[in-house]
């Protein structure tokens, strides 16, 4: 069966267990809002959309190479929003489940992933810029839904995807007749929510922990009917999915505007038709070819629900084609009879599962937080990639390049990754290397969360390859690294620092697997 066929099967399988539309209203009553008496912040999804391939924990990179970064990629760059917040941004690149076949390196569909990562959640309506392969459009708005699936079984150590959320049955810890069963909750990109919410603990013997067999991490929620060392069986599981983020390249206007004010946005005109400060509303019109093509009343502001609540946020936003704007609630929506507006042109959307418009070789997946914030986006290859020795493949929009330099039998003796400025990693191949799996970056995923899954493998790979190169003698080492000089030597300060991060991270990852005997 082809990898493309597997992608189709994954899509079909994901559609089978989602709660159909007829049940959405019931689950809207079952799910817990952020606070008692508040509405659910996001609507319930009526259909599922397949996650990117290799979202499960078992599909993480296998003994991957680690590259802390390249000069042409972003690592720890602070990006300021309109109110002075400066969350650091990171680029990450992952290669997963690659292999050598018939003298070629094969990267399956979804195996090459770019991830725009952020140390803090990306917040709509605040003028926050988000890096998109080197440029900095402004994040304006988003669409999020809650996906609910019924009758889900997670065997011990394994994982499932619900919406854009990955649930892993991580560990059972028992003492005498008491047992507690722990979940790890992650995004499809690998962001681990333990740092923000802790890990849900389910128990039939400690019913005061997470309500026994039910847990709530905002809109990542679930109710189990069975929890043993063998498996957890859920009546239902809910996970958030970031369906769309809207970004814009050009700021047209930001400030106080009065009735009659207007601005050009390409071939259209955005006009303030009227303002009613008493009711907290402003009427906006978009005019094209002399005709009003959009008329919308913005407001009133519901500060107690913003920004997460879909209805409250959408009440402030207007959108027509690639023009988008909103009534800004901060620092105040109205002053001296004028409305506080922000208007943008050249807006574009990144939709979950869609082809990436700027490079059709890749599909795009925004990454959502259960609070309603965005946590970056992923771009993954849609088709299988095959690389003969001497060949390379460009990442999305040529932002980086993966090159295979030398293969011998099943061994990848030399390969590297480079940015579009020509800076390249050290040789990542060697006599013990049988794939081009990779973790690149220092963000919340590549520099933190993924260490729990593959950090020890990365250390083992590095040490094994060092020993093999040493045992092979100087001739073999020179032959394996005879490509043009890399940006950094094999044991650069950056790599040494990265190994230190590995050691610290792996030490923190020590955990009790507990009793996971089959059938127990």
JSON list of C-alpha atoms in Angstrom, two decimals, residues 290-499:
[
{"chain": "A", "resi": 290, "resn": "UNK", "atom": "CA", "xyz": [-19.38, 52.04, -5.79]},
{"chain": "A", "resi": 291, "resn": "UNK", "atom": "CA", "xyz": [-21.46, 49.35, -4.05]},
{"chain": "A", "resi": 292, "resn": "UNK", "atom": "CA", "xyz": [-21.62, 48.39, -0.40]},
{"chain": "A", "resi": 293, "resn": "UNK", "atom": "CA", "xyz": [-20.43, 44.78, -0.39]},
{"chain": "A", "resi": 294, "resn": "UNK", "atom": "CA", "xyz": [-20.36, 44.43, 3.40]},
{"chain": "A", "resi": 295, "resn": "UNK", "atom": "CA", "xyz": [-22.20, 46.27, 6.14]},
{"chain": "A", "resi": 296, "resn": "UNK", "atom": "CA", "xyz": [-21.72, 45.17, 9.73]},
{"chain": "A", "resi": 297, "resn": "UNK", "atom": "CA", "xyz": [-22.41, 46.52, 13.19]},
{"chain": "A", "resi": 298, "resn": "UNK", "atom": "CA", "xyz": [-19.44, 45.98, 15.51]},
{"chain": "A", "resi": 299, "resn": "UNK", "atom": "CA", "xyz": [-19.96, 45.71, 19.26]},
{"chain": "A", "resi": 300, "resn": "UNK", "atom": "CA", "xyz": [-20.86, 46.01, 21.99]},
{"chain": "A", "resi": 301, "resn": "UNK", "atom": "CA", "xyz": [-17.72, 44.87, 23.81]},
{"chain": "A", "resi": 302, "resn": "UNK", "atom": "CA", "xyz": [-18.15, 41.99, 26.29]},
{"chain": "A", "resi": 303, "resn": "UNK", "atom": "CA", "xyz": [-14.90, 42.25, 28.19]},
{"chain": "A", "resi": 304, "resn": "UNK", "atom": "CA", "xyz": [-15.74, 39.42, 30.58]},
{"chain": "A", "resi": 305, "resn": "UNK", "atom": "CA", "xyz": [-15.81, 36.96, 27.64]},
{"chain": "A", "resi": 306, "resn": "UNK", "atom": "CA", "xyz": [-12.92, 38.23, 25.52]},
{"chain": "A", "resi": 307, "resn": "UNK", "atom": "CA", "xyz": [-10.92, 37.13, 23.72]},
{"chain": "A", "resi": 308, "resn": "UNK", "atom": "CA", "xyz": [-11.65, 33.43, 23.96]},
{"chain": "A", "resi": 309, "resn": "UNK", "atom": "CA", "xyz": [-15.42, 33.46, 23.47]},
{"chain": "A", "resi": 310, "resn": "UNK", "atom": "CA", "xyz": [-16.25, 33.02, 19.79]},
{"chain": "A", "resi": 311, "resn": "UNK", "atom": "CA", "xyz": [-19.49, 35.03, 19.81]},
{"chain": "A", "resi": 312, "resn": "UNK", "atom": "CA", "xyz": [-18.05, 37.93, 21.80]},
{"chain": "A", "resi": 313, "resn": "UNK", "atom": "CA", "xyz": [-14.96, 38.13, 19.58]},
{"chain": "A", "resi": 314, "resn": "UNK", "atom": "CA", "xyz": [-16.77, 37.76, 16.26]},
{"chain": "A", "resi": 315, "resn": "UNK", "atom": "CA", "xyz": [-19.12, 40.59, 17.30]},
{"chain": "A", "resi": 316, "resn": "UNK", "atom": "CA", "xyz": [-16.11, 42.93, 17.06]},
{"chain": "A", "resi": 317, "resn": "UNK", "atom": "CA", "xyz": [-14.62, 41.68, 13.77]},
{"chain": "A", "resi": 318, "resn": "UNK", "atom": "CA", "xyz": [-15.52, 42.36, 10.15]},
{"chain": "A", "resi": 319, "resn": "UNK", "atom": "CA", "xyz": [-13.99, 40.46, 7.23]},
{"chain": "A", "resi": 320, "resn": "UNK", "atom": "CA", "xyz": [-14.41, 40.74, 3.47]},
{"chain": "A", "resi": 321, "resn": "UNK", "atom": "CA", "xyz": [-11.99, 39.01, 1.10]},
{"chain": "A", "resi": 322, "resn": "UNK", "atom": "CA", "xyz": [-8.51, 40.05, 2.16]},
{"chain": "A", "resi": 323, "resn": "UNK", "atom": "CA", "xyz": [-9.71, 43.05, 4.19]},
{"chain": "A", "resi": 324, "resn": "UNK", "atom": "CA", "xyz": [-10.24, 42.52, 7.91]},
{"chain": "A", "resi": 325, "resn": "UNK", "atom": "CA", "xyz": [-10.63, 44.77, 10.91]},
{"chain": "A", "resi": 326, "resn": "UNK", "atom": "CA", "xyz": [-12.16, 45.06, 14.36]},
{"chain": "A", "resi": 327, "resn": "UNK", "atom": "CA", "xyz": [-13.38, 47.34, 17.10]},
{"chain": "A", "resi": 328, "resn": "UNK", "atom": "CA", "xyz": [-10.50, 47.21, 19.57]},
{"chain": "A", "resi": 329, "resn": "UNK", "atom": "CA", "xyz": [-11.56, 46.87, 23.22]},
{"chain": "A", "resi": 330, "resn": "UNK", "atom": "CA", "xyz": [-8.24, 48.10, 24.56]},
{"chain": "A", "resi": 331, "resn": "UNK", "atom": "CA", "xyz": [-7.48, 50.43, 26.20]},
{"chain": "A", "resi": 332, "resn": "UNK", "atom": "CA", "xyz": [-11.10, 51.50, 25.52]},
{"chain": "A", "resi": 333, "resn": "UNK", "atom": "CA", "xyz": [-13.43, 50.94, 22.59]},
{"chain": "A", "resi": 334, "resn": "UNK", "atom": "CA", "xyz": [-14.81, 54.51, 22.44]},
{"chain": "A", "resi": 335, "resn": "UNK", "atom": "CA", "xyz": [-13.45, 57.90, 23.36]},
{"chain": "A", "resi": 336, "resn": "UNK", "atom": "CA", "xyz": [-14.76, 61.41, 22.63]},
{"chain": "A", "resi": 337, "resn": "UNK", "atom": "CA", "xyz": [-17.43, 60.02, 20.34]},
{"chain": "A", "resi": 338, "resn": "UNK", "atom": "CA", "xyz": [-14.94, 58.07, 18.24]},
{"chain": "A", "resi": 339, "resn": "UNK", "atom": "CA", "xyz": [-14.36, 54.33, 17.84]},
{"chain": "A", "resi": 340, "resn": "UNK", "atom": "CA", "xyz": [-11.06, 52.56, 18.40]},
{"chain": "A", "resi": 341, "resn": "UNK", "atom": "CA", "xyz": [-10.53, 50.66, 15.13]},
{"chain": "A", "resi": 342, "resn": "UNK", "atom": "CA", "xyz": [-7.83, 48.51, 13.58]},
{"chain": "A", "resi": 343, "resn": "UNK", "atom": "CA", "xyz": [-8.00, 47.72, 9.87]},
{"chain": "A", "resi": 344, "resn": "UNK", "atom": "CA", "xyz": [-5.74, 45.44, 7.81]},
{"chain": "A", "resi": 345, "resn": "UNK", "atom": "CA", "xyz": [-5.29, 44.60, 4.14]},
{"chain": "A", "resi": 346, "resn": "UNK", "atom": "CA", "xyz": [-3.75, 41.57, 2.39]},
{"chain": "A", "resi": 347, "resn": "UNK", "atom": "CA", "xyz": [-5.27, 39.19, 4.92]},
{"chain": "A", "resi": 348, "resn": "UNK", "atom": "CA", "xyz": [-4.93, 35.44, 4.44]},
{"chain": "A", "resi": 349, "resn": "UNK", "atom": "CA", "xyz": [-6.04, 32.33, 6.27]},
{"chain": "A", "resi": 350, "resn": "UNK", "atom": "CA", "xyz": [-4.20, 29.22, 7.38]},
{"chain": "A", "resi": 351, "resn": "UNK", "atom": "CA", "xyz": [-6.87, 26.50, 7.61]},
{"chain": "A", "resi": 352, "resn": "UNK", "atom": "CA", "xyz": [-6.47, 23.16, 9.36]},
{"chain": "A", "resi": 353, "resn": "UNK", "atom": "CA", "xyz": [-5.64, 20.46, 6.81]},
{"chain": "A", "resi": 354, "resn": "UNK", "atom": "CA", "xyz": [-5.67, 22.74, 3.74]},
{"chain": "A", "resi": 355, "resn": "UNK", "atom": "CA", "xyz": [-2.95, 22.96, 1.12]},
{"chain": "A", "resi": 356, "resn": "UNK", "atom": "CA", "xyz": [-0.56, 25.79, 1.96]},
{"chain": "A", "resi": 357, "resn": "UNK", "atom": "CA", "xyz": [-1.31, 28.40, -0.70]},
{"chain": "A", "resi": 358, "resn": "UNK", "atom": "CA", "xyz": [2.26, 29.70, -0.99]},
{"chain": "A", "resi": 359, "resn": "UNK", "atom": "CA", "xyz": [3.73, 26.22, -1.56]},
{"chain": "A", "resi": 360, "resn": "UNK", "atom": "CA", "xyz": [1.30, 23.50, -2.67]},
{"chain": "A", "resi": 361, "resn": "UNK", "atom": "CA", "xyz": [3.75, 20.74, -1.68]},
{"chain": "A", "resi": 362, "resn": "UNK", "atom": "CA", "xyz": [2.76, 21.31, 1.95]},
{"chain": "A", "resi": 363, "resn": "UNK", "atom": "CA", "xyz": [-0.39, 21.11, 4.06]},
{"chain": "A", "resi": 364, "resn": "UNK", "atom": "CA", "xyz": [-0.98, 23.53, 6.94]},
{"chain": "A", "resi": 365, "resn": "UNK", "atom": "CA", "xyz": [-2.17, 22.85, 10.49]},
{"chain": "A", "resi": 366, "resn": "UNK", "atom": "CA", "xyz": [-2.62, 25.65, 13.03]},
{"chain": "A", "resi": 367, "resn": "UNK", "atom": "CA", "xyz": [-1.91, 24.52, 16.59]},
{"chain": "A", "resi": 368, "resn": "UNK", "atom": "CA", "xyz": [-4.45, 25.42, 19.28]},
{"chain": "A", "resi": 369, "resn": "UNK", "atom": "CA", "xyz": [-4.31, 25.84, 23.04]},
{"chain": "A", "resi": 370, "resn": "UNK", "atom": "CA", "xyz": [-7.31, 24.78, 25.16]},
{"chain": "A", "resi": 371, "resn": "UNK", "atom": "CA", "xyz": [-7.58, 28.38, 26.36]},
{"chain": "A", "resi": 372, "resn": "UNK", "atom": "CA", "xyz": [-8.31, 29.56, 22.80]},
{"chain": "A", "resi": 373, "resn": "UNK", "atom": "CA", "xyz": [-4.85, 30.92, 22.09]},
{"chain": "A", "resi": 374, "resn": "UNK", "atom": "CA", "xyz": [-2.79, 29.89, 19.07]},
{"chain": "A", "resi": 375, "resn": "UNK", "atom": "CA", "xyz": [0.48, 28.01, 19.54]},
{"chain": "A", "resi": 376, "resn": "UNK", "atom": "CA", "xyz": [1.97, 28.36, 16.08]},
{"chain": "A", "resi": 377, "resn": "UNK", "atom": "CA", "xyz": [1.31, 26.31, 12.97]},
{"chain": "A", "resi": 378, "resn": "UNK", "atom": "CA", "xyz": [2.78, 23.32, 11.15]},
{"chain": "A", "resi": 379, "resn": "UNK", "atom": "CA", "xyz": [3.58, 22.79, 7.47]},
{"chain": "A", "resi": 380, "resn": "UNK", "atom": "CA", "xyz": [4.02, 19.15, 6.45]},
{"chain": "A", "resi": 381, "resn": "UNK", "atom": "CA", "xyz": [4.87, 17.56, 3.11]},
{"chain": "A", "resi": 382, "resn": "UNK", "atom": "CA", "xyz": [1.88, 16.17, 1.23]},
{"chain": "A", "resi": 383, "resn": "UNK", "atom": "CA", "xyz": [3.77, 13.72, -0.98]},
{"chain": "A", "resi": 384, "resn": "UNK", "atom": "CA", "xyz": [6.57, 11.23, -0.39]},
{"chain": "A", "resi": 385, "resn": "UNK", "atom": "CA", "xyz": [10.09, 12.62, -0.77]},
{"chain": "A", "resi": 386, "resn": "UNK", "atom": "CA", "xyz": [12.93, 10.50, -2.25]},
{"chain": "A", "resi": 387, "resn": "UNK", "atom": "CA", "xyz": [16.52, 11.69, -2.18]},
{"chain": "A", "resi": 388, "resn": "UNK", "atom": "CA", "xyz": [19.43, 10.03, -3.96]},
{"chain": "A", "resi": 389, "resn": "UNK", "atom": "CA", "xyz": [23.01, 10.83, -2.86]},
{"chain": "A", "resi": 390, "resn": "UNK", "atom": "CA", "xyz": [23.77, 14.39, -3.95]},
{"chain": "A", "resi": 391, "resn": "UNK", "atom": "CA", "xyz": [20.10, 15.38, -4.01]},
{"chain": "A", "resi": 392, "resn": "UNK", "atom": "CA", "xyz": [18.23, 17.81, -1.75]},
{"chain": "A", "resi": 393, "resn": "UNK", "atom": "CA", "xyz": [14.69, 18.99, -1.05]},
{"chain": "A", "resi": 394, "resn": "UNK", "atom": "CA", "xyz": [13.59, 22.51, -0.19]},
{"chain": "A", "resi": 395, "resn": "UNK", "atom": "CA", "xyz": [11.37, 23.16, 2.78]},
{"chain": "A", "resi": 396, "resn": "UNK", "atom": "CA", "xyz": [8.28, 25.37, 2.36]},
{"chain": "A", "resi": 397, "resn": "UNK", "atom": "CA", "xyz": [9.03, 28.44, 0.22]},
{"chain": "A", "resi": 398, "resn": "UNK", "atom": "CA", "xyz": [12.69, 27.39, 0.20]},
{"chain": "A", "resi": 399, "resn": "UNK", "atom": "CA", "xyz": [13.04, 28.43, 3.84]},
{"chain": "A", "resi": 400, "resn": "UNK", "atom": "CA", "xyz": [15.50, 25.59, 4.46]},
{"chain": "A", "resi": 401, "resn": "UNK", "atom": "CA", "xyz": [16.99, 22.64, 2.59]},
{"chain": "A", "resi": 402, "resn": "UNK", "atom": "CA", "xyz": [17.60, 19.00, 3.52]},
{"chain": "A", "resi": 403, "resn": "UNK", "atom": "CA", "xyz": [20.49, 17.47, 1.55]},
{"chain": "A", "resi": 404, "resn": "UNK", "atom": "CA", "xyz": [21.73, 13.89, 1.36]},
{"chain": "A", "resi": 405, "resn": "UNK", "atom": "CA", "xyz": [25.44, 13.77, 0.54]},
{"chain": "A", "resi": 406, "resn": "UNK", "atom": "CA", "xyz": [26.45, 10.12, 0.82]},
{"chain": "A", "resi": 407, "resn": "UNK", "atom": "CA", "xyz": [24.71, 6.75, 1.26]},
{"chain": "A", "resi": 408, "resn": "UNK", "atom": "CA", "xyz": [26.44, 3.40, 1.55]},
{"chain": "A", "resi": 409, "resn": "UNK", "atom": "CA", "xyz": [24.15, 0.38, 1.77]},
{"chain": "A", "resi": 410, "resn": "UNK", "atom": "CA", "xyz": [21.64, 1.12, 4.51]},
{"chain": "A", "resi": 411, "resn": "UNK", "atom": "CA", "xyz": [23.84, 3.80, 6.10]},
{"chain": "A", "resi": 412, "resn": "UNK", "atom": "CA", "xyz": [23.51, 7.54, 5.57]},
{"chain": "A", "resi": 413, "resn": "UNK", "atom": "CA", "xyz": [27.14, 8.52, 5.93]},
{"chain": "A", "resi": 414, "resn": "UNK", "atom": "CA", "xyz": [26.64, 12.22, 5.23]},
{"chain": "A", "resi": 415, "resn": "UNK", "atom": "CA", "xyz": [23.65, 14.55, 5.21]},
{"chain": "A", "resi": 416, "resn": "UNK", "atom": "CA", "xyz": [22.89, 18.05, 6.45]},
{"chain": "A", "resi": 417, "resn": "UNK", "atom": "CA", "xyz": [20.27, 20.78, 6.74]},
{"chain": "A", "resi": 418, "resn": "UNK", "atom": "CA", "xyz": [20.87, 24.35, 5.56]},
{"chain": "A", "resi": 419, "resn": "UNK", "atom": "CA", "xyz": [18.98, 27.64, 5.69]},
{"chain": "A", "resi": 420, "resn": "UNK", "atom": "CA", "xyz": [18.30, 29.67, 2.55]},
{"chain": "A", "resi": 421, "resn": "UNK", "atom": "CA", "xyz": [21.24, 31.93, 3.30]},
{"chain": "A", "resi": 422, "resn": "UNK", "atom": "CA", "xyz": [23.58, 28.96, 2.82]},
{"chain": "A", "resi": 423, "resn": "UNK", "atom": "CA", "xyz": [24.40, 28.35, 6.48]},
{"chain": "A", "resi": 424, "resn": "UNK", "atom": "CA", "xyz": [24.44, 24.62, 7.11]},
{"chain": "A", "resi": 425, "resn": "UNK", "atom": "CA", "xyz": [24.67, 22.18, 9.95]},
{"chain": "A", "resi": 426, "resn": "UNK", "atom": "CA", "xyz": [27.57, 19.86, 10.58]},
{"chain": "A", "resi": 427, "resn": "UNK", "atom": "CA", "xyz": [27.43, 16.45, 8.92]},
{"chain": "A", "resi": 428, "resn": "UNK", "atom": "CA", "xyz": [24.57, 14.62, 10.61]},
{"chain": "A", "resi": 429, "resn": "UNK", "atom": "CA", "xyz": [25.37, 11.23, 9.10]},
{"chain": "A", "resi": 430, "resn": "UNK", "atom": "CA", "xyz": [27.77, 8.48, 10.05]},
{"chain": "A", "resi": 431, "resn": "UNK", "atom": "CA", "xyz": [28.37, 4.72, 10.08]},
{"chain": "A", "resi": 432, "resn": "UNK", "atom": "CA", "xyz": [25.57, 4.11, 12.62]},
{"chain": "A", "resi": 433, "resn": "UNK", "atom": "CA", "xyz": [22.97, 6.34, 10.94]},
{"chain": "A", "resi": 434, "resn": "UNK", "atom": "CA", "xyz": [20.14, 4.68, 9.00]},
{"chain": "A", "resi": 435, "resn": "UNK", "atom": "CA", "xyz": [17.73, 7.60, 8.57]},
{"chain": "A", "resi": 436, "resn": "UNK", "atom": "CA", "xyz": [17.57, 11.40, 8.42]},
{"chain": "A", "resi": 437, "resn": "UNK", "atom": "CA", "xyz": [15.18, 11.89, 11.33]},
{"chain": "A", "resi": 438, "resn": "UNK", "atom": "CA", "xyz": [15.72, 15.31, 12.86]},
{"chain": "A", "resi": 439, "resn": "UNK", "atom": "CA", "xyz": [14.82, 17.67, 15.70]},
{"chain": "A", "resi": 440, "resn": "UNK", "atom": "CA", "xyz": [15.87, 21.27, 15.01]},
{"chain": "A", "resi": 441, "resn": "UNK", "atom": "CA", "xyz": [15.14, 24.23, 17.26]},
{"chain": "A", "resi": 442, "resn": "UNK", "atom": "CA", "xyz": [14.97, 25.46, 20.83]},
{"chain": "A", "resi": 443, "resn": "UNK", "atom": "CA", "xyz": [11.30, 26.35, 21.28]},
{"chain": "A", "resi": 444, "resn": "UNK", "atom": "CA", "xyz": [8.70, 24.93, 23.61]},
{"chain": "A", "resi": 445, "resn": "UNK", "atom": "CA", "xyz": [8.44, 21.75, 21.53]},
{"chain": "A", "resi": 446, "resn": "UNK", "atom": "CA", "xyz": [11.90, 21.13, 20.02]},
{"chain": "A", "resi": 447, "resn": "UNK", "atom": "CA", "xyz": [13.80, 22.45, 23.05]},
{"chain": "A", "resi": 448, "resn": "UNK", "atom": "CA", "xyz": [11.56, 21.12, 25.80]},
{"chain": "A", "resi": 449, "resn": "UNK", "atom": "CA", "xyz": [8.54, 18.86, 25.29]},
{"chain": "A", "resi": 450, "resn": "UNK", "atom": "CA", "xyz": [9.99, 16.44, 22.77]},
{"chain": "A", "resi": 451, "resn": "UNK", "atom": "CA", "xyz": [12.86, 15.54, 25.12]},
{"chain": "A", "resi": 452, "resn": "UNK", "atom": "CA", "xyz": [10.40, 13.37, 27.03]},
{"chain": "A", "resi": 453, "resn": "UNK", "atom": "CA", "xyz": [9.86, 11.25, 23.94]},
{"chain": "A", "resi": 454, "resn": "UNK", "atom": "CA", "xyz": [13.17, 11.21, 22.06]},
{"chain": "A", "resi": 455, "resn": "UNK", "atom": "CA", "xyz": [15.77, 13.00, 24.18]},
{"chain": "A", "resi": 456, "resn": "UNK", "atom": "CA", "xyz": [17.48, 9.79, 25.27]},
{"chain": "A", "resi": 457, "resn": "UNK", "atom": "CA", "xyz": [17.46, 8.55, 21.68]},
{"chain": "A", "resi": 458, "resn": "UNK", "atom": "CA", "xyz": [19.15, 11.76, 20.54]},
{"chain": "A", "resi": 459, "resn": "UNK", "atom": "CA", "xyz": [21.90, 11.35, 23.12]},
{"chain": "A", "resi": 460, "resn": "UNK", "atom": "CA", "xyz": [22.40, 7.69, 22.25]},
{"chain": "A", "resi": 461, "resn": "UNK", "atom": "CA", "xyz": [22.58, 8.50, 18.54]},
{"chain": "A", "resi": 462, "resn": "UNK", "atom": "CA", "xyz": [25.22, 11.17, 19.13]},
{"chain": "A", "resi": 463, "resn": "UNK", "atom": "CA", "xyz": [27.42, 9.01, 21.36]},
{"chain": "A", "resi": 464, "resn": "UNK", "atom": "CA", "xyz": [27.10, 5.90, 19.19]},
{"chain": "A", "resi": 465, "resn": "UNK", "atom": "CA", "xyz": [28.04, 7.84, 16.10]},
{"chain": "A", "resi": 466, "resn": "UNK", "atom": "CA", "xyz": [31.03, 9.44, 17.88]},
{"chain": "A", "resi": 467, "resn": "UNK", "atom": "CA", "xyz": [32.32, 6.02, 18.88]},
{"chain": "A", "resi": 468, "resn": "UNK", "atom": "CA", "xyz": [31.74, 4.54, 15.41]},
{"chain": "A", "resi": 469, "resn": "UNK", "atom": "CA", "xyz": [33.57, 7.41, 13.73]},
{"chain": "A", "resi": 470, "resn": "UNK", "atom": "CA", "xyz": [36.47, 7.05, 16.15]},
{"chain": "A", "resi": 471, "resn": "UNK", "atom": "CA", "xyz": [36.66, 3.27, 15.64]},
{"chain": "A", "resi": 472, "resn": "UNK", "atom": "CA", "xyz": [36.59, 3.67, 11.87]},
{"chain": "A", "resi": 473, "resn": "UNK", "atom": "CA", "xyz": [39.73, 5.77, 11.95]},
{"chain": "A", "resi": 474, "resn": "UNK", "atom": "CA", "xyz": [40.65, 9.15, 10.44]},
{"chain": "A", "resi": 475, "resn": "UNK", "atom": "CA", "xyz": [40.14, 8.06, 6.83]},
{"chain": "A", "resi": 476, "resn": "UNK", "atom": "CA", "xyz": [36.51, 7.11, 7.36]},
{"chain": "A", "resi": 477, "resn": "UNK", "atom": "CA", "xyz": [35.79, 10.28, 9.30]},
{"chain": "A", "resi": 478, "resn": "UNK", "atom": "CA", "xyz": [37.26, 12.47, 6.56]},
{"chain": "A", "resi": 479, "resn": "UNK", "atom": "CA", "xyz": [35.34, 10.62, 3.88]},
{"chain": "A", "resi": 480, "resn": "UNK", "atom": "CA", "xyz": [32.07, 11.06, 5.74]},
{"chain": "A", "resi": 481, "resn": "UNK", "atom": "CA", "xyz": [32.56, 14.79, 6.20]},
{"chain": "A", "resi": 482, "resn": "UNK", "atom": "CA", "xyz": [34.11, 15.72, 2.87]},
{"chain": "A", "resi": 483, "resn": "UNK", "atom": "CA", "xyz": [31.18, 17.95, 1.87]},
{"chain": "A", "resi": 484, "resn": "UNK", "atom": "CA", "xyz": [31.67, 21.76, 1.86]},
{"chain": "A", "resi": 485, "resn": "UNK", "atom": "CA", "xyz": [32.57, 23.22, 5.22]},
{"chain": "A", "resi": 486, "resn": "UNK", "atom": "CA", "xyz": [29.52, 23.39, 7.53]},
{"chain": "A", "resi": 487, "resn": "UNK", "atom": "CA", "xyz": [28.52, 26.50, 9.44]},
{"chain": "A", "resi": 488, "resn": "UNK", "atom": "CA", "xyz": [29.51, 24.90, 12.75]},
{"chain": "A", "resi": 489, "resn": "UNK", "atom": "CA", "xyz": [31.99, 22.17, 13.61]},
{"chain": "A", "resi": 490, "resn": "UNK", "atom": "CA", "xyz": [30.67, 18.85, 14.83]},
{"chain": "A", "resi": 491, "resn": "UNK", "atom": "CA", "xyz": [31.38, 19.79, 18.45]},
{"chain": "A", "resi": 492, "resn": "UNK", "atom": "CA", "xyz": [30.56, 23.46, 18.34]},
{"chain": "A", "resi": 493, "resn": "UNK", "atom": "CA", "xyz": [29.60, 25.34, 21.53]},
{"chain": "A", "resi": 494, "resn": "UNK", "atom": "CA", "xyz": [25.99, 25.21, 20.35]},
{"chain": "A", "resi": 495, "resn": "UNK", "atom": "CA", "xyz": [26.06, 21.42, 20.11]},
{"chain": "A", "resi": 496, "resn": "UNK", "atom": "CA", "xyz": [27.83, 21.09, 23.45]},
{"chain": "A", "resi": 497, "resn": "UNK", "atom": "CA", "xyz": [25.17, 23.33, 25.00]},
{"chain": "A", "resi": 498, "resn": "UNK", "atom": "CA", "xyz": [22.48, 21.24, 23.34]},
{"chain": "A", "resi": 499, "resn": "UNK", "atom": "CA", "xyz": [23.93, 18.07, 24.85]}
]
